[in-house]
Coordinates of C-alpha atoms in Angstrom, one line a residue:
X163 CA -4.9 21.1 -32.8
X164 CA -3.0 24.8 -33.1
X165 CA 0.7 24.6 -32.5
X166 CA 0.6 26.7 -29.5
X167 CA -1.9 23.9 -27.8
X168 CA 0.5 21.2 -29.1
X169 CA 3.5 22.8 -27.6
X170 CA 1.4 23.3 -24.5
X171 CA -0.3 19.7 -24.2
X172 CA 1.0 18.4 -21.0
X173 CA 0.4 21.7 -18.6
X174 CA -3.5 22.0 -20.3
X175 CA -3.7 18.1 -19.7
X176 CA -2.0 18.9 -16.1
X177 CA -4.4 21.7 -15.8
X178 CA -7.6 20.2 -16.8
X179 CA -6.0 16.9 -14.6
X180 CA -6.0 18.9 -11.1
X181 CA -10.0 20.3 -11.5
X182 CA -10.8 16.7 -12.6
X183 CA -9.3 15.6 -9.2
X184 CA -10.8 18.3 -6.9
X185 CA -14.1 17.7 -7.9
X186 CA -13.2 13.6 -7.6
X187 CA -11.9 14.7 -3.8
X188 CA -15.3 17.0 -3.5
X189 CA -17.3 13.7 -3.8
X190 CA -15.1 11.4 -2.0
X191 CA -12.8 12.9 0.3
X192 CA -9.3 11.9 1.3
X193 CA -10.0 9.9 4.7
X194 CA -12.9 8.3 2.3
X195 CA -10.6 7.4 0.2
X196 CA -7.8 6.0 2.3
X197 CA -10.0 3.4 3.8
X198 CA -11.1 2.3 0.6
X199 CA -7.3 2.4 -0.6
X200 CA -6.5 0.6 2.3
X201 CA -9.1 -2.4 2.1
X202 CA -7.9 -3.2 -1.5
X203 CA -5.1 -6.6 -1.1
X204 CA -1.9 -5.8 -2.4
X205 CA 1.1 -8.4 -3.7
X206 CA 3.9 -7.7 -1.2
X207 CA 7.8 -7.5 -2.7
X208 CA 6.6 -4.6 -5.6
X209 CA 5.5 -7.3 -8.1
X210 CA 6.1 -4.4 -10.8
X211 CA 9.3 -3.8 -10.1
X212 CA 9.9 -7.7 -9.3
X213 CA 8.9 -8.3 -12.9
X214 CA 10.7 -5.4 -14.4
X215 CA 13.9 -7.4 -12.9
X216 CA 13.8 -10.9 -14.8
X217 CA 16.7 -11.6 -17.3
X218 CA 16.3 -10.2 -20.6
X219 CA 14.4 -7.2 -21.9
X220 CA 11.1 -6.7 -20.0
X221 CA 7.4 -5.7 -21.8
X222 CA 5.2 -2.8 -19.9
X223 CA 2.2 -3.2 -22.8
X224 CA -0.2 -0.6 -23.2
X225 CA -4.4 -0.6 -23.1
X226 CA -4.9 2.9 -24.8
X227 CA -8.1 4.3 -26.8
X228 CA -6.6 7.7 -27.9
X229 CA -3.9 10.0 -28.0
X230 CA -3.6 13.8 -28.1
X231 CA -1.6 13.3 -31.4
X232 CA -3.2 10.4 -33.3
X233 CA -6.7 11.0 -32.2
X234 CA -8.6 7.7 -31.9
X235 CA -6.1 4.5 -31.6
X236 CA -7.8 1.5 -31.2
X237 CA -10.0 0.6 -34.2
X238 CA -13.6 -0.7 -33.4
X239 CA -15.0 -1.8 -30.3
X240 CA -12.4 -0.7 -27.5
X241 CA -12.6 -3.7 -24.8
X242 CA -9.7 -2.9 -21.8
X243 CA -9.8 -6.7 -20.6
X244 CA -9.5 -8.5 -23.8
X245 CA -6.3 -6.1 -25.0
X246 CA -4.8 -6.5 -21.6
X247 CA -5.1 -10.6 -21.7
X248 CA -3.6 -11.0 -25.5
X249 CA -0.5 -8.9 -23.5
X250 CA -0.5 -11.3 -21.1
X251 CA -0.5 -14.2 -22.9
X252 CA 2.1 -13.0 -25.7
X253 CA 4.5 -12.7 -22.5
X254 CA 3.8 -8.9 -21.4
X255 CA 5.6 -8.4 -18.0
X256 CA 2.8 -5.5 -16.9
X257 CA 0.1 -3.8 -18.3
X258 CA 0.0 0.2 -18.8
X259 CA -4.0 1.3 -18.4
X260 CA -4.4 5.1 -19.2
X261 CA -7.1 6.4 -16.8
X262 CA -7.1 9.8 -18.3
X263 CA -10.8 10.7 -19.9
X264 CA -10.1 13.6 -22.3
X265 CA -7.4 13.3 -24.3
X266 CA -7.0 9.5 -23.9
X267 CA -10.2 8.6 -23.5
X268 CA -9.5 5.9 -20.5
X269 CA -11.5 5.3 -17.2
X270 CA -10.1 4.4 -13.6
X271 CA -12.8 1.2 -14.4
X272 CA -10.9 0.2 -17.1
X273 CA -7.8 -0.3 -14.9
X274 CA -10.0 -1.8 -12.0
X275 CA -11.6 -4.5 -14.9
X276 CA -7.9 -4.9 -16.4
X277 CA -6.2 -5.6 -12.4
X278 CA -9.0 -8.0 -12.2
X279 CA -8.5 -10.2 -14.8
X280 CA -4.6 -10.3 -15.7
X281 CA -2.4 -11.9 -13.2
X282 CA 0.7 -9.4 -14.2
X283 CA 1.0 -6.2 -12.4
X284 CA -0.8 -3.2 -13.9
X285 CA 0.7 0.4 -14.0
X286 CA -1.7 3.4 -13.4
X287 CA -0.6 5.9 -16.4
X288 CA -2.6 9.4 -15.8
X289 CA -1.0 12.9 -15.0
X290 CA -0.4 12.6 -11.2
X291 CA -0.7 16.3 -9.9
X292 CA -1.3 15.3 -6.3
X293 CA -0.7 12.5 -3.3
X294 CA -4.8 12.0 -4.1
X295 CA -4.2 10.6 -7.4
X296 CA -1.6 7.9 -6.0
X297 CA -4.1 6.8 -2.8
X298 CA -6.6 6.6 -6.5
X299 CA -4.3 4.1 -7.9
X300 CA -4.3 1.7 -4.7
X301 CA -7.8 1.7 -4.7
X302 CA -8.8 0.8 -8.2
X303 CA -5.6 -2.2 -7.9
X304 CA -3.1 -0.6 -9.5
X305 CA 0.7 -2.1 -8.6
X306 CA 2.4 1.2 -9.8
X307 CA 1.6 4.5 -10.7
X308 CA 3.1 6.8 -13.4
X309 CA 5.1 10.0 -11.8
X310 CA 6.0 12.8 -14.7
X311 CA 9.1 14.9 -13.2
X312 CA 7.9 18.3 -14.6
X313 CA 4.7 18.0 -13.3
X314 CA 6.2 17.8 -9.6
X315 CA 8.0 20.4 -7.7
X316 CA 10.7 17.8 -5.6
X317 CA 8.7 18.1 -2.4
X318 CA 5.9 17.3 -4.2
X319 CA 8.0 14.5 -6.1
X320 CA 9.2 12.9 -3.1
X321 CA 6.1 13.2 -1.3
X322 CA 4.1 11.0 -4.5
X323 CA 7.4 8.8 -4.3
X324 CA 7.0 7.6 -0.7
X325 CA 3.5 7.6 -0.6
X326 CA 3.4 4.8 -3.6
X327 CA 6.0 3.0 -1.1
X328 CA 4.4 3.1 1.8
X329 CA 1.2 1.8 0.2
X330 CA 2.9 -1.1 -1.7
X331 CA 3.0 0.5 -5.3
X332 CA 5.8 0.8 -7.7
X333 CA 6.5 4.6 -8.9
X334 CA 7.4 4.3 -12.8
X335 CA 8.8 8.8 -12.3
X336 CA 9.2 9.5 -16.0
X337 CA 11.8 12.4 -16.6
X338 CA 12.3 13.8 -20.6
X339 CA 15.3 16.6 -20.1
X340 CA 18.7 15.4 -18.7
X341 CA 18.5 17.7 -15.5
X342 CA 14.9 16.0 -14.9
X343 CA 17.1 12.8 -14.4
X344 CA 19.0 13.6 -11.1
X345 CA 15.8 15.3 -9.5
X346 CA 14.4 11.9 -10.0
X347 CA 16.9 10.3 -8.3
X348 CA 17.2 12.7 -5.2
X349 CA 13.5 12.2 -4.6
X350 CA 14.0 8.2 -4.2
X351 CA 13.1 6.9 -7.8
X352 CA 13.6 3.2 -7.9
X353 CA 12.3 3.2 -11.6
X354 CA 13.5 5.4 -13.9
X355 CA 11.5 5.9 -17.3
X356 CA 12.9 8.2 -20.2
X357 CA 9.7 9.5 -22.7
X358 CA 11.1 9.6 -25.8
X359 CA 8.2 11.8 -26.9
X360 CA 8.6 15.4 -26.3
X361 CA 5.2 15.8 -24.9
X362 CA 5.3 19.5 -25.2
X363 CA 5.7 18.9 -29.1
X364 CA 4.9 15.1 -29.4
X365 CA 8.3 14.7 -31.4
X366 CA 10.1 11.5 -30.9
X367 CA 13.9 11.5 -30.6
X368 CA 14.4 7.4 -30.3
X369 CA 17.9 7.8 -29.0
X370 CA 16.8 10.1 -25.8
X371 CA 16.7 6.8 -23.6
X372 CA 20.0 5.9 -24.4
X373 CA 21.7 9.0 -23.9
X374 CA 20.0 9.6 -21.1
X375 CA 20.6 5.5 -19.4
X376 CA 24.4 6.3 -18.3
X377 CA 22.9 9.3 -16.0
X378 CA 20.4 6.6 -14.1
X379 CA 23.6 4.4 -12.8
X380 CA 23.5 1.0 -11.4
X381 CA 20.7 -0.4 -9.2
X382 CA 17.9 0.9 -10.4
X383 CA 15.5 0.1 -13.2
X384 CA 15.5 1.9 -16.7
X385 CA 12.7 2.2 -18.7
X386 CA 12.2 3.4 -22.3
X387 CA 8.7 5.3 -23.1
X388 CA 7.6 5.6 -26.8
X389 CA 8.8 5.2 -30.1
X390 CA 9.5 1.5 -30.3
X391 CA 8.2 0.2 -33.2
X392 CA 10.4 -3.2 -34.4
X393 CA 12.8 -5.7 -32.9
X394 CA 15.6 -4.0 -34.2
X395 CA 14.4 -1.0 -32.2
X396 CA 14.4 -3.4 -29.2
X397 CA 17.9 -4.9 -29.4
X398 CA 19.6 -1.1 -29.9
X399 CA 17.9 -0.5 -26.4
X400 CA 19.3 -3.9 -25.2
X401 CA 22.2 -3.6 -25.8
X402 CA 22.6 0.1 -23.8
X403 CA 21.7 -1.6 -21.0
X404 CA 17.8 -0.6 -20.5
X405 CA 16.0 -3.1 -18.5
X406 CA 12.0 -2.2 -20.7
X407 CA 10.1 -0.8 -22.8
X408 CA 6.7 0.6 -22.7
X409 CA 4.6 0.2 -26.0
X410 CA 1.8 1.3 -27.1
X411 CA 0.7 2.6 -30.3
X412 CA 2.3 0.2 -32.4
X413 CA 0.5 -2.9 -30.3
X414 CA -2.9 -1.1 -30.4
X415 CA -2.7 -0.4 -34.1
X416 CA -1.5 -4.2 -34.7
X417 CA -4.0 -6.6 -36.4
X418 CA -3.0 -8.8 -33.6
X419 CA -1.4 -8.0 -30.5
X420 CA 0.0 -11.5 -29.9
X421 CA 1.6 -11.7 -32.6
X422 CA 3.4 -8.5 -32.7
X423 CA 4.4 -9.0 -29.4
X424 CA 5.6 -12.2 -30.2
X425 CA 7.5 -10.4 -33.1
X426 CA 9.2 -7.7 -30.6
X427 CA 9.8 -9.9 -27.8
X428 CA 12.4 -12.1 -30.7
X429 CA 9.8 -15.2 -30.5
X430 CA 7.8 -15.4 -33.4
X431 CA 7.4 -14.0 -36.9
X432 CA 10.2 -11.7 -39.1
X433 CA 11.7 -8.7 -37.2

């Protein structure tokens, strides 16, 4: 990929996001899709957030084929529902399912199969450009949708925000630059997650979320995106007070994901 596309990533995958979700609308239209978002059971009390809450540091484990920076992820056959289960069992408190199809090659059916079988909550993690894309995630049993701040004017922010609320669903709003933090805040975040990937230049600056934590206050979660990679990573995060972590690559790239969650969670093998 050129540099000018890397730098660029997130507005062509926001770009390429909002014609992939007017031709989804075109074939199903909104009231369409609110009645089938509306006949889908949801856990009442925000089980995301619920188990975001528990003592200790929290898991958000991620089913993902590809990324725009390491290409193909998962080695051999790519099967959502087995990934998702080994998370659960190693002690996962949710499941992250990409449902983007380009760059990361996922599928709303993966996160419909996932949501099916595991009996943890399951975040929706795609590019949300519109309200559409969150009645989307209520319909294919997500319990909490992925928000990115600059991808959202604060109208359109708040709108998402309440919307996931009103229909049961947890909003994980990601922010990356301090000022992204407060707008966050001001549109009714109740989950605050910090990419440590710059995902205009897929650097990773580890010690973003921690800067960033004292911002987010009391009473809210905090969440650390990307770049964790060992237990020692996990206990510096600790120990600034951030209440999870969201991993991916280094639990898709492990020979097995049980035990390398095991290994990051403190309960099994050397750190």
């Amino acid at each position: 990929m050129e540099r000018e596309n890397r730098e660029n990533i997130l507005q062509i995958i926001a770009g390429a996001t909002r014609e992939r979700v007017a031709a989804e609308r075109a074939a199903l239209p909104l009231p369409e899709l609110r009645e089938r978002a509306r006949a889908v059971p949801v856990l009442p009390g925000y089980p995301f957030e619920r188990a975001l809450s528990r003592p200790g540091m929290s898991f958000i484990c991620e089913v993902k084929r590809a990324s725009p920076s390491r290409g193909a992820i998962a080695a051999g056959a790519f099967d959502p529902v087995a990934i998702a289960l080994d998370y659960e069992r190693a002690g996962a408190a949710a499941v992250s399912c990409l449902t983007e199809p380009t760059w990361f090659q996922g599928a709303d059916s993966h996160l419909a199969r996932v949501a099916d079988a595991v009996s943890i909550p399951v975040l929706r993690k795609d590019f949300v450009v519109d309200e559409y894309m969150v009645w989307q995630a209520r319909a294919i049993g997500a319990s909490a949708v992925l928000l990115i701040v600059s991808l959202l004017d604060d109208a359109e922010l708040a709108a998402c925000i309440a919307l996931a609320h009103d229909l049961g669903l947890s909003a994980l709003v990601e922010a990356y630059e301090p000022d992204e933090v407060p707008r966050a805040l001001a549109a009714g975040a109740r989950v605050i997650g910090v990419n440590n990937r710059d995902l205009k230049t897929f650097e990773v600056d580890f010690g973003r979320s921690i800067d960033l934590r004292p911002l987010v206050g009391p009473g809210r979660l905090f969440v650390s995106e990307s770049g964790v990679s060992s237990r020692a990573d996990v206990e510096r995060l600790e120990e600034a007070g951030i209440d999870a972590v969201l991993i991916g690559e280094t639990l898709m790239r492990a020979p097995d994901r049980v035990e390398a969650l095991g290994v990051l969670r403190g309960v099994g093998g050397a750190s």
